[in-house]
XYZ file of C-alpha atoms in Angstrom:
591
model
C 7.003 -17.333 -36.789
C 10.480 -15.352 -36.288
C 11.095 -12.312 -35.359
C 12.422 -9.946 -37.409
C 12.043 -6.351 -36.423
C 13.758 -4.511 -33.736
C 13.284 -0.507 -32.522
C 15.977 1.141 -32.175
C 16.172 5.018 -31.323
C 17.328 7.748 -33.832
C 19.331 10.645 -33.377
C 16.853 12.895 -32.733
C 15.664 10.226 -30.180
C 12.529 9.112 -31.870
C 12.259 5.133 -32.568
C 12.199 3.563 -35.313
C 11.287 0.192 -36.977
C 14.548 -1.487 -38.318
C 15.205 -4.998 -40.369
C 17.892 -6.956 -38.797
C 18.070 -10.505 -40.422
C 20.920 -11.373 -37.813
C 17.713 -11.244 -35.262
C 15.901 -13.920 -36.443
C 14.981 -16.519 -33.566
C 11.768 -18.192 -32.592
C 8.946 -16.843 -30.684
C 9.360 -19.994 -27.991
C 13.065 -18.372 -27.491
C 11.626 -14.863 -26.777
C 8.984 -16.206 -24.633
C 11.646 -18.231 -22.408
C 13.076 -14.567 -22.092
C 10.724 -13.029 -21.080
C 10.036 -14.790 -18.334
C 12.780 -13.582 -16.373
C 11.109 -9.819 -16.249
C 9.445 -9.280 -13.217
C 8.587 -6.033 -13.353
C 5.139 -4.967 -14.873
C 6.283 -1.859 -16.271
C 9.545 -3.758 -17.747
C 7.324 -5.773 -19.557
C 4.851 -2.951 -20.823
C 7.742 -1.373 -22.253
C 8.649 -4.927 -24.035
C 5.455 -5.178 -25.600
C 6.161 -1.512 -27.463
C 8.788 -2.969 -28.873
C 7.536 -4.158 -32.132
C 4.562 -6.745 -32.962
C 6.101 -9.938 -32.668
C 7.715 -8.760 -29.183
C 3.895 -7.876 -28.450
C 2.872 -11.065 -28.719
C 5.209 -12.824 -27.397
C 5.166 -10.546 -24.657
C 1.260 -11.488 -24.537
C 1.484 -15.430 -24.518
C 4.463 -15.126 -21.896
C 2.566 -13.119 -19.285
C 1.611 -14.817 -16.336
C 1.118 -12.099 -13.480
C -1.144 -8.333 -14.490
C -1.304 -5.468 -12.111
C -4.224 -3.236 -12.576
C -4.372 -0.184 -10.280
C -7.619 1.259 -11.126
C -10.403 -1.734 -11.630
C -12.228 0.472 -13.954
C -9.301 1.455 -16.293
C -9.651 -1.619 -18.065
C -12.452 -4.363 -18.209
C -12.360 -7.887 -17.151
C -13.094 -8.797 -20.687
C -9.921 -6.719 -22.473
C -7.959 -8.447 -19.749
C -8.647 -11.943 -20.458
C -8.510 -10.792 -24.406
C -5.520 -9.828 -24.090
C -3.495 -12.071 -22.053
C -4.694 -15.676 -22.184
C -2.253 -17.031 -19.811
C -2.408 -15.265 -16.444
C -2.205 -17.284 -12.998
C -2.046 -14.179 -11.135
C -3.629 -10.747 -10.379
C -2.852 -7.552 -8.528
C -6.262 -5.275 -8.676
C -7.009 -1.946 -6.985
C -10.712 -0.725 -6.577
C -11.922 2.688 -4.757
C -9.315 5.854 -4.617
C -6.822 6.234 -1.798
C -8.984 8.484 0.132
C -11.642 5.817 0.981
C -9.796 4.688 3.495
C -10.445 8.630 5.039
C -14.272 7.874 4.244
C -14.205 10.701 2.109
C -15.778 8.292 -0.468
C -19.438 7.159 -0.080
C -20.359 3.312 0.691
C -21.227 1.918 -2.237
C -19.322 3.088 -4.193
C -18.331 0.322 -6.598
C -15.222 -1.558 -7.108
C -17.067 -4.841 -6.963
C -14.833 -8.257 -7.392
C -17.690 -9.892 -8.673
C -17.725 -9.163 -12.885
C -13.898 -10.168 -12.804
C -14.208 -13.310 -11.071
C -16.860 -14.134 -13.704
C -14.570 -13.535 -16.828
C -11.802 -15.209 -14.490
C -13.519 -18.398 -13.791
C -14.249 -18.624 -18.081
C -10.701 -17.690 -19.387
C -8.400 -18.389 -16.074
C -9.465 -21.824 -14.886
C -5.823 -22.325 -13.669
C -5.853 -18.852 -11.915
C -3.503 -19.025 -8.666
C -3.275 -15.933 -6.961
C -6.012 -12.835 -6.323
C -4.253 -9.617 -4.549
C -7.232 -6.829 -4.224
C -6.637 -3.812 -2.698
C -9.922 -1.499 -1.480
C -12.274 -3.587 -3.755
C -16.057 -4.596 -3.018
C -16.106 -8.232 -1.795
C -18.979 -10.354 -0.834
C -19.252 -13.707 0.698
C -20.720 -15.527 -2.266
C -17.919 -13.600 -4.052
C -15.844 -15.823 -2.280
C -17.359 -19.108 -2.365
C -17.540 -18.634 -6.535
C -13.377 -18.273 -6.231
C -12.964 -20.822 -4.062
C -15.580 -23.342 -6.269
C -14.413 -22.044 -9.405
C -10.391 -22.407 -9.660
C -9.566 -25.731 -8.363
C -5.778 -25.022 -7.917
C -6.106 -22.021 -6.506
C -3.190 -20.530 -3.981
C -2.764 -17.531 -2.638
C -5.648 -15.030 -1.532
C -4.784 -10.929 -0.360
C -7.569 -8.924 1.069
C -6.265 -5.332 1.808
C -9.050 -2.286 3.003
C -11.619 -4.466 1.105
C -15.311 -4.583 2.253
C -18.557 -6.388 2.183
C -17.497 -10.054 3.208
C -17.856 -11.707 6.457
C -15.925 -14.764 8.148
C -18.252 -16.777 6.152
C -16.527 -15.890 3.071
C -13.034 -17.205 4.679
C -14.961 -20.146 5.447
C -15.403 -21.395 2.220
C -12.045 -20.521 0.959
C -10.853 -22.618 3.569
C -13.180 -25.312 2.609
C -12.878 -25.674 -0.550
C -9.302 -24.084 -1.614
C -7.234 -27.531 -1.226
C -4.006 -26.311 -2.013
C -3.884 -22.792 -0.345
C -0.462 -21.494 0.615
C -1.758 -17.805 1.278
C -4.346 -15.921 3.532
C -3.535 -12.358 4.163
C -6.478 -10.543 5.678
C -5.402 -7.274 6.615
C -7.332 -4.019 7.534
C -10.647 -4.810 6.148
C -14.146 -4.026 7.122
C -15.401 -7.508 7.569
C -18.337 -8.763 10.003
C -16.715 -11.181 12.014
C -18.822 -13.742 13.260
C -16.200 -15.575 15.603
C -13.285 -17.954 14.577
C -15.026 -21.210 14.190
C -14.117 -20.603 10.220
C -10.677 -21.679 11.069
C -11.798 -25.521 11.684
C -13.275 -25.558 7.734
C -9.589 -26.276 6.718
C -9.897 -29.763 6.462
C -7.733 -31.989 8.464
C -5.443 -33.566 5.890
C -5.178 -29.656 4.436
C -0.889 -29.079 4.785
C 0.061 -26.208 2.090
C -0.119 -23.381 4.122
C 2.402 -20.913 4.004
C 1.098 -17.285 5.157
C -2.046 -16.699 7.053
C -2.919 -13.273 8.519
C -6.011 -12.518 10.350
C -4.564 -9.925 12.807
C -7.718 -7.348 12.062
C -10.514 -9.641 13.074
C -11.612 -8.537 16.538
C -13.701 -11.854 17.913
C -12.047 -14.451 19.317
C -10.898 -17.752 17.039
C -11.382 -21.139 17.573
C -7.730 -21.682 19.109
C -7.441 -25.762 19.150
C -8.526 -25.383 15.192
C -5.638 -22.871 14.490
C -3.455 -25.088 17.241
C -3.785 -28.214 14.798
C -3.501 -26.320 11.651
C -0.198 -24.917 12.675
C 1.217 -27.701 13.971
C 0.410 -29.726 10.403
C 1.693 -27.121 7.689
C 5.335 -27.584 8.509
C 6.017 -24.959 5.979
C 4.259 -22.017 7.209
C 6.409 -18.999 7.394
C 4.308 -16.200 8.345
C 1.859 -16.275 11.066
C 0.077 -12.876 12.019
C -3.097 -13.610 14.817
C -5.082 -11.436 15.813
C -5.531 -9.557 20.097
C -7.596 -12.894 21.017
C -4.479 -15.075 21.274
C -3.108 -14.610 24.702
C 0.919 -15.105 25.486
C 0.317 -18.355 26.960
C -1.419 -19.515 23.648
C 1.166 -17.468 21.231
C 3.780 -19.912 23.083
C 2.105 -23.270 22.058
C 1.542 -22.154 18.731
C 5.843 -20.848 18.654
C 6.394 -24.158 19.515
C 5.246 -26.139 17.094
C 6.194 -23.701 14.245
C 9.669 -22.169 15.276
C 10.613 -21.939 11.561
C 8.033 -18.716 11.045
C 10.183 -15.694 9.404
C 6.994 -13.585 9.987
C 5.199 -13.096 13.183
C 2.104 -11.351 13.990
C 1.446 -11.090 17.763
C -1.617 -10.676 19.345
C -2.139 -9.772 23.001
C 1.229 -9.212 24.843
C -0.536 -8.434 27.994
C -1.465 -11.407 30.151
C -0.673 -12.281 33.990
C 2.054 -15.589 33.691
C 3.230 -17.528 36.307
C 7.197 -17.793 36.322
C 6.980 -21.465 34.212
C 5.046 -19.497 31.543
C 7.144 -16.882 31.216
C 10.262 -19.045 31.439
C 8.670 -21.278 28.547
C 7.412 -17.686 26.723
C 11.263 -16.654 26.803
C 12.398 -20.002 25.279
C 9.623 -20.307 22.937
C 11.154 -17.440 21.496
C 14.790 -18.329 21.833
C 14.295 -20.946 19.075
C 13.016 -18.619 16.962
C 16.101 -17.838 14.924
C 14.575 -17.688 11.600
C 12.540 -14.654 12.346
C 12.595 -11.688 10.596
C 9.600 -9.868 10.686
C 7.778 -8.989 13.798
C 4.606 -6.971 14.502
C 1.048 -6.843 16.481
C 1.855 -6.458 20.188
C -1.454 -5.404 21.458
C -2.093 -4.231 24.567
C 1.492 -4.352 25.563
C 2.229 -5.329 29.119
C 6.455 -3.662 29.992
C 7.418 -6.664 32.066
C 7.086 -9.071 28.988
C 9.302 -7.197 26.258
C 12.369 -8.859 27.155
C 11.125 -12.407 26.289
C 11.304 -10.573 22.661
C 15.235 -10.090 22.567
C 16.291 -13.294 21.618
C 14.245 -12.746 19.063
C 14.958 -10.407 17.416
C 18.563 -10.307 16.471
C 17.786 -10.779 12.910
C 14.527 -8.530 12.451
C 14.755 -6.336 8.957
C 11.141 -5.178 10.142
C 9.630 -4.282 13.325
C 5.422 -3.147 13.244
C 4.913 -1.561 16.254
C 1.881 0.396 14.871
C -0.693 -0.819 16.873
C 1.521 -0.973 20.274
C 1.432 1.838 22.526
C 5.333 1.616 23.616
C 6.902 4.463 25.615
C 10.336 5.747 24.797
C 12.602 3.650 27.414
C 10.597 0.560 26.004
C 11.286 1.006 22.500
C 15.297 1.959 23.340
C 15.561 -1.265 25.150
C 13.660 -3.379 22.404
C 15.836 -1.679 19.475
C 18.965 -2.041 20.890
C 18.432 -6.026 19.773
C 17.640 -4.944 16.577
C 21.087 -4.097 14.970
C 19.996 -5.345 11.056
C 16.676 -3.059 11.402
C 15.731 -1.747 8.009
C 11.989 -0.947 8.211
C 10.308 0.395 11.484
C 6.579 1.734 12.258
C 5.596 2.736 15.493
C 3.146 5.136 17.274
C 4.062 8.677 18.401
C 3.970 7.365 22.002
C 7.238 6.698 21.830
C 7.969 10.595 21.593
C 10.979 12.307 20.713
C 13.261 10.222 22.794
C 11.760 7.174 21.470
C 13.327 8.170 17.980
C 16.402 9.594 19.352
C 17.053 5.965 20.157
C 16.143 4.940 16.725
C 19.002 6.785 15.857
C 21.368 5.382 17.814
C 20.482 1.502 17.292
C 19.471 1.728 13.600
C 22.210 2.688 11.399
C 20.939 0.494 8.541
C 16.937 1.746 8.695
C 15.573 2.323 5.337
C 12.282 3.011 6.315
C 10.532 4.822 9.251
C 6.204 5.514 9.771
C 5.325 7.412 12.647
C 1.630 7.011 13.236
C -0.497 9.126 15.314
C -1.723 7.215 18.697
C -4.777 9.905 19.187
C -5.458 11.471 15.480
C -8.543 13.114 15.810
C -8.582 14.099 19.481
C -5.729 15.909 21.543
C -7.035 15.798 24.682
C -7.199 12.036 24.414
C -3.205 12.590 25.304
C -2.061 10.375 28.451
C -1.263 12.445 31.761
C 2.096 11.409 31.788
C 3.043 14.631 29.394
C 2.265 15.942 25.991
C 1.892 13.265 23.325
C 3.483 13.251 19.556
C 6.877 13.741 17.688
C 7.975 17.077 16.463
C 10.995 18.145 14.636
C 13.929 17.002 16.891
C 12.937 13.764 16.768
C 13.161 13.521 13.126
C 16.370 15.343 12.750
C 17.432 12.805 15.560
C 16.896 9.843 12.999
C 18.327 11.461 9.794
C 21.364 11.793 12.036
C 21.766 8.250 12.944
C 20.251 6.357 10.002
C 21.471 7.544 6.583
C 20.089 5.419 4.061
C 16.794 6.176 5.331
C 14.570 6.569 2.042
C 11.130 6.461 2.574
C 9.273 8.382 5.581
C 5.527 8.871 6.934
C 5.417 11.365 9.627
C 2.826 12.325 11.313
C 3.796 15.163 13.911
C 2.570 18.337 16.119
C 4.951 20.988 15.061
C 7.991 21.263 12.411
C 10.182 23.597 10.863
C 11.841 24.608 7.608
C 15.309 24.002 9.267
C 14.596 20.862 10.267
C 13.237 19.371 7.326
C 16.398 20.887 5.438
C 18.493 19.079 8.158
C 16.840 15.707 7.449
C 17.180 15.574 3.671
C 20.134 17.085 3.666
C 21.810 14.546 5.915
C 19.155 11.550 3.902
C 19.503 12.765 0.209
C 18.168 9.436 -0.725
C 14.304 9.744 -0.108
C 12.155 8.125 -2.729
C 9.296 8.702 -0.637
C 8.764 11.267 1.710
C 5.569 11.859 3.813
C 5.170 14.393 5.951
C 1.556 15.792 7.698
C 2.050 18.004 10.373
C -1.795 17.451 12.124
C -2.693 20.693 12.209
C -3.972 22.028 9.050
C -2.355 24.854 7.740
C 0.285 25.069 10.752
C 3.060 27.478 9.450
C 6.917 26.544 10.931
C 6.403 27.083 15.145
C 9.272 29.232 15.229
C 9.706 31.711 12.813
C 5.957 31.471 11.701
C 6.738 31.689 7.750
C 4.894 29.027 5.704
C 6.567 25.535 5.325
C 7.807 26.212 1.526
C 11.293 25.963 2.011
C 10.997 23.044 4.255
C 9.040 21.092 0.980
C 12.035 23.118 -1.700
C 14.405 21.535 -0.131
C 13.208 17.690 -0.603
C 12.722 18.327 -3.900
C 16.133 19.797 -4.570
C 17.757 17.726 -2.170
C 16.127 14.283 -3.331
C 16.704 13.757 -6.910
C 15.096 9.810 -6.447
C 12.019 11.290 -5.072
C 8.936 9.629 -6.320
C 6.138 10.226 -3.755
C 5.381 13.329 -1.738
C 2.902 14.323 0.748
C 3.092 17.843 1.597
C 1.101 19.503 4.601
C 1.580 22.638 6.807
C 0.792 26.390 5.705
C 1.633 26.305 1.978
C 1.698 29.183 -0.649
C 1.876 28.670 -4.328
C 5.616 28.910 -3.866
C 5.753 25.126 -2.657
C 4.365 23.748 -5.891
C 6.721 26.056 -7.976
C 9.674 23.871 -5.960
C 8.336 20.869 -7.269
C 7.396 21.741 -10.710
C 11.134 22.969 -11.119
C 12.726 20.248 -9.373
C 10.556 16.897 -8.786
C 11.514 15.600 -11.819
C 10.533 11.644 -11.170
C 7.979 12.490 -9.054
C 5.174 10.061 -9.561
C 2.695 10.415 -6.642
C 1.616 13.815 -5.330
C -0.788 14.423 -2.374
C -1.724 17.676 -1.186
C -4.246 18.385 1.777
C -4.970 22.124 3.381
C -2.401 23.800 0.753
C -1.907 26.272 -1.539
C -2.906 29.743 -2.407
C -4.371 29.898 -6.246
C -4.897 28.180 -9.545
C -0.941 29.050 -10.137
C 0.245 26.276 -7.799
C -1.752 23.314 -9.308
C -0.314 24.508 -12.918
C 3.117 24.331 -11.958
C 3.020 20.800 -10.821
C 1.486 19.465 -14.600
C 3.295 21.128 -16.349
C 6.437 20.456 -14.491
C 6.468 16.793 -13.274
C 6.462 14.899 -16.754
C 6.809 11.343 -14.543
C 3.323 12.215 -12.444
C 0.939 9.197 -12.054
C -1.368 10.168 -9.630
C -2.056 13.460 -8.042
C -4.346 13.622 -5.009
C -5.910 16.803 -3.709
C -8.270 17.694 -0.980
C -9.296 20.735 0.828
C -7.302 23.344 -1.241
C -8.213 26.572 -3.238
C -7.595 25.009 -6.766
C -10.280 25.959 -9.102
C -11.411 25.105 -12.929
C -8.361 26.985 -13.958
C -6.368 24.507 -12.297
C -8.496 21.451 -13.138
C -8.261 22.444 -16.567
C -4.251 22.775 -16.862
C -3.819 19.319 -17.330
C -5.596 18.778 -20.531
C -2.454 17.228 -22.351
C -1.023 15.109 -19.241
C -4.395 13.228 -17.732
C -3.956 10.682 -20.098
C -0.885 9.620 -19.232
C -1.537 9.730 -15.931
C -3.347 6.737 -13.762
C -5.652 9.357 -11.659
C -6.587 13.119 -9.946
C -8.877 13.088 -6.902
C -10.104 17.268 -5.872
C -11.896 17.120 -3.421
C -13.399 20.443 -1.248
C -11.717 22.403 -4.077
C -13.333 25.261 -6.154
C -13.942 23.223 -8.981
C -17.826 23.417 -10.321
C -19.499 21.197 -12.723
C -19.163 23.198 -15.780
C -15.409 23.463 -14.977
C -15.450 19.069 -15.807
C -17.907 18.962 -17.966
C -15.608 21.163 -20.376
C -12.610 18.563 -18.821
C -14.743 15.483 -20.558
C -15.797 17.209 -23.684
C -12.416 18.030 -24.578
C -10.888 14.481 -23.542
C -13.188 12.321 -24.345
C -11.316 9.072 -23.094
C -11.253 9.524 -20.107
C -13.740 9.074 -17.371
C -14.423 12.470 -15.535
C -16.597 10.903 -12.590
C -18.428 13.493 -9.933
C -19.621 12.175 -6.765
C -22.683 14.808 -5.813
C -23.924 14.152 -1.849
C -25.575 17.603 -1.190
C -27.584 18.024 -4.586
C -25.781 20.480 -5.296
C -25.778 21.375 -9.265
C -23.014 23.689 -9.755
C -20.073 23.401 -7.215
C -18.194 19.538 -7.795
C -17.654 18.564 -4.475
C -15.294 15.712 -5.267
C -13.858 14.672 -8.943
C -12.637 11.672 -9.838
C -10.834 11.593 -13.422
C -8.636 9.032 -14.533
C -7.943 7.395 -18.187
C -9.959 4.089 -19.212
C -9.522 1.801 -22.214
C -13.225 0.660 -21.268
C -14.969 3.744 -21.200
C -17.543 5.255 -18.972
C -18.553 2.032 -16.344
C -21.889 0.009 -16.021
C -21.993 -0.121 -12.542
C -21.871 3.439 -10.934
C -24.054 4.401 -8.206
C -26.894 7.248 -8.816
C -24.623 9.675 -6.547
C -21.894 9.543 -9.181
C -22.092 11.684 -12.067
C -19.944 10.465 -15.549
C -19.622 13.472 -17.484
């Protein structure tokens, strides 16, 4: 069959179907085409095209992303593309991970591994992000897909080490295992000796969340045997003297996870420690550092001379330590560290980094101030984030979590980093206006959006009148994720943001005075967007059941905890091809 018809765009900009015998090539040429786009929205856009580009566009397709599991069912899936050997899946909504959604929920792995295992025999890779996974879900995928590769568990729940047990058992040609920040019942690391001996293919294997400690001659002897592993993360039970044995017989790692970096060494240890990590000059990612111990960062330098990425989120580093540590790092592009390192801490990030990209400042004590050390008041504030715009100005994506900040500031940082796609900020105190003239943070917010035409995610927090989401209706023009938290003064501010973004995906709100009105403003854009999570708003049930009635494809989901039969304590509405789901728990109302 050739193909015939192409779409080209009229004057007045709509498309339209045109004949162009000139065009006419086979399918098995388009197809071979195809392959070279990547990108999942590239090729959504490819398969609009006309019909034949659809289906080539179908038969082509080897990797899907689906970000909400219950947008789509495993059956339209496999329908629909008969060829995939890899899948990206997201379950529960981002604020799960706050526990502001109940356990069982849903999101369960289970139905899609089922359709899988009929229409993807030769399935390859499974990437799930905050999905419901059990142990026997496991040992069906590893039984089930005989050349199976690659495995990504991210915020997932409901499995144990079992589970990894029988992936390693029974997946023979496994080149992935990235375990990271699940909720997983570990029952020790003996699962690590189920790889069986003549198993080689390993490429990537995380397990830096699980807290008990591994069987270390079993990951000793699988290290040493996969000459092409590449990225190692372990996990706080692997001491420095162990982390050396393991360096040794895999110095060609470009990824390194550490665990423990706090461990009493005799001079030949730490002599062998340092040169251990001399020969490591293929490294480019480094991160873990638990329970740092000062006297042992310098056996890091030699390391890290060609780091893009340093993960110092779960090491509690003080200023002078980080200075030291980055003024190795000259090629830094991504960086995440605790606020321990305080405002000095980032003023050297400023001075080493000129090339950073990226910068997360996590919170060392989040929910409890007086959990501060002695040595003086914990936390960033606004100079140190003016520091880094300073010294680093292709920085384009930020997380900030801080104890004070002003409008000035904030102006200073985009102003001298125009570039932001994504920009973070929470100051942790809810509704905290700017410390020193004590007006509300809207200008601070205005001026990202004007400033940063790229933007395409924003997290706003501080005190926050309507006037805030005006500046972003009238300015964030490829904005695609919005999340708001403690903001906002009436239904006006919601209502400026859909009906002003025409690029917004997702839109994530808790804790704020929006009401039906609100709720109800985006009657013409839900559909074209992936989700909106209220939560702690002044939305009540009648306001989404008149939502569902008049859109009727999409799933308008309640979750009621307090009985409560008028006020919607948290809404879930997003647009499904699959309509209203089986599986939903008796707490969650579909209206």
């Amino acid at each position: 069959m050739a193909s015939k018809r192409i779409r080209k765009s009229t004057a007045d900009g709509e498309p339209e179907e045109h004949q162009n015998p000139n065009l006419r090539f086979p399918d098995e040429v388009l197809e071979r085409v195809l392959v070279f786009a990547d990108s999942h929205k590239d090729r959504s856009s490819v398969s609009l095209v006309c019909k034949d580009w659809y289906t080539a566009e179908r038969w082509s397709r080897t990797r899907v992303f689906i970000g909400n599991c219950y947008s789509v069912s495993p059956e339209i899936v496999v329908r629909r593309f008969p060829n995939i050997r890899s899948v990206t899946l997201k379950g529960k909504p981002r604020f799960s991970d706050f526990d502001l959604v109940p356990p069982n929920w849903g999101a369960d792995i289970s139905p899609w591994l089922v359709a899988f295992a009929s229409a993807y025999p030769f399935l390859e890779e499974l990437r799930l992000k905050r999905m419901a996974v059990t142990d026997e879900s496991l040992d069906f995928l590893a039984r089930s897909f005989t050349g199976f590769r690659a495995l990504s568990l991210l915020s997932c729940d409901g499995f144990s080490t079992n589970g990894l047990a029988s992936v390693a058992s029974h997946c023979r040609n496994l080149t992935e295992l990235d375990i990271q920040e699940n909720r997983i019942e570990d029952n020790g690391g003996s699962w690590l000796s189920c790889f069986p001996e003549s198993f080689t293919s390993l490429e990537a294997l995380n397990f830096a969340n699980l807290r008990n400690e591994v069987n270390f001659d079993s990951l000793e002897r699988l290290v040493s045997r996969c000459k092409s592993l590449k990225v190692l993360k372990v996990n706080k039970s692997v001491t420095l003297e162990q982390l050396q044995r393991l360096l040794v017989k895999a110095p060609q790692l470009m990824e390194l996870g550490i665990g423990s970096f706090s461990q009493d060494l005799t001079d030949h240890q730490y002599a062998d420690l340092n040169s251990a990590f001399n020969n490591c000059k293929n490294l480019r990612i480094l991160s873990g550092l638990w329970e740092v111990a000062s006297i042992y960062l310098p056996t890091l330098y030699p390391a890290c001379e060609n780091l893009i990425f340093l993960n110092l989120s779960y090491a509690v580093l003080q200023s002078f330590e980080l200075a030291k540590l980055l003024s190795h790092c000259p090629l830094l592009r991504q960086l995440w560290v605790q606020d321990t390192v305080g405002d000095k801490g980032l003023e050297a990030v400023g001075k080493s980094c000129p090339l950073l990209e990226e910068l997360r400042v996590f919170p060392a004590y989040p929910f409890d101030q007086d959990l501060l050390p002695e040595a003086g008041p914990g936390g960033v504030t606004e100079s140190g984030f003016v520091a880094v715009s300073r010294g680093c100005p292709r920085l384009r994506y930020t997380l900030y979590f801080c104890r004070q900040m002003t409008n000035a500031a904030v102006a200073e940082v985009v102003r001298n980093c125009p570039g932001f796609t994504h920009f973070r900020l929470c100051i942790m105190n809810p509704c905290q206006p700017d410390y020193l003239t004590d007006e509300p943070m809207d200008e601070a917010f205005g001026a990202v959006v004007k400033t940063c035409p790229n933007l395409r995610r924003l997290s706003i927090s501080g005190l926050l009148t309507d006037r805030t989401f005006e500046f972003i209706g009238a300015h964030a023009k490829n904005l695609e994720t919005l999340s708001v938290a403690f903001a906002g003064r009436s239904d006006q501010g919601m209502q400026y943001v859909l009906h002003g973004c025409p690029k917004l995906r997702k839109l994530e709100i808790r804790d704020s005075p929006f009401g039906n009105a609100a709720l109800l403003s985006g009657l013409e854009r839900y559909e074209s967007m992936r989700s909106l999570w209220m939560s702690a708003c002044n939305v009540t049930m009648n306001g989404c059941r008149l939502l569902a009635r008049e859109m009727p494809r999409l799933n308008v989901e309640v979750i009621r905890e307090d009985g409560d039969d008028t006020h919607a304590e948290k809404v879930y509405v997003y647009r499904s091809v699959a309509g209203p789901r089986r599986d939903a728990p008796p707490f969650v109302l579909t209206l």
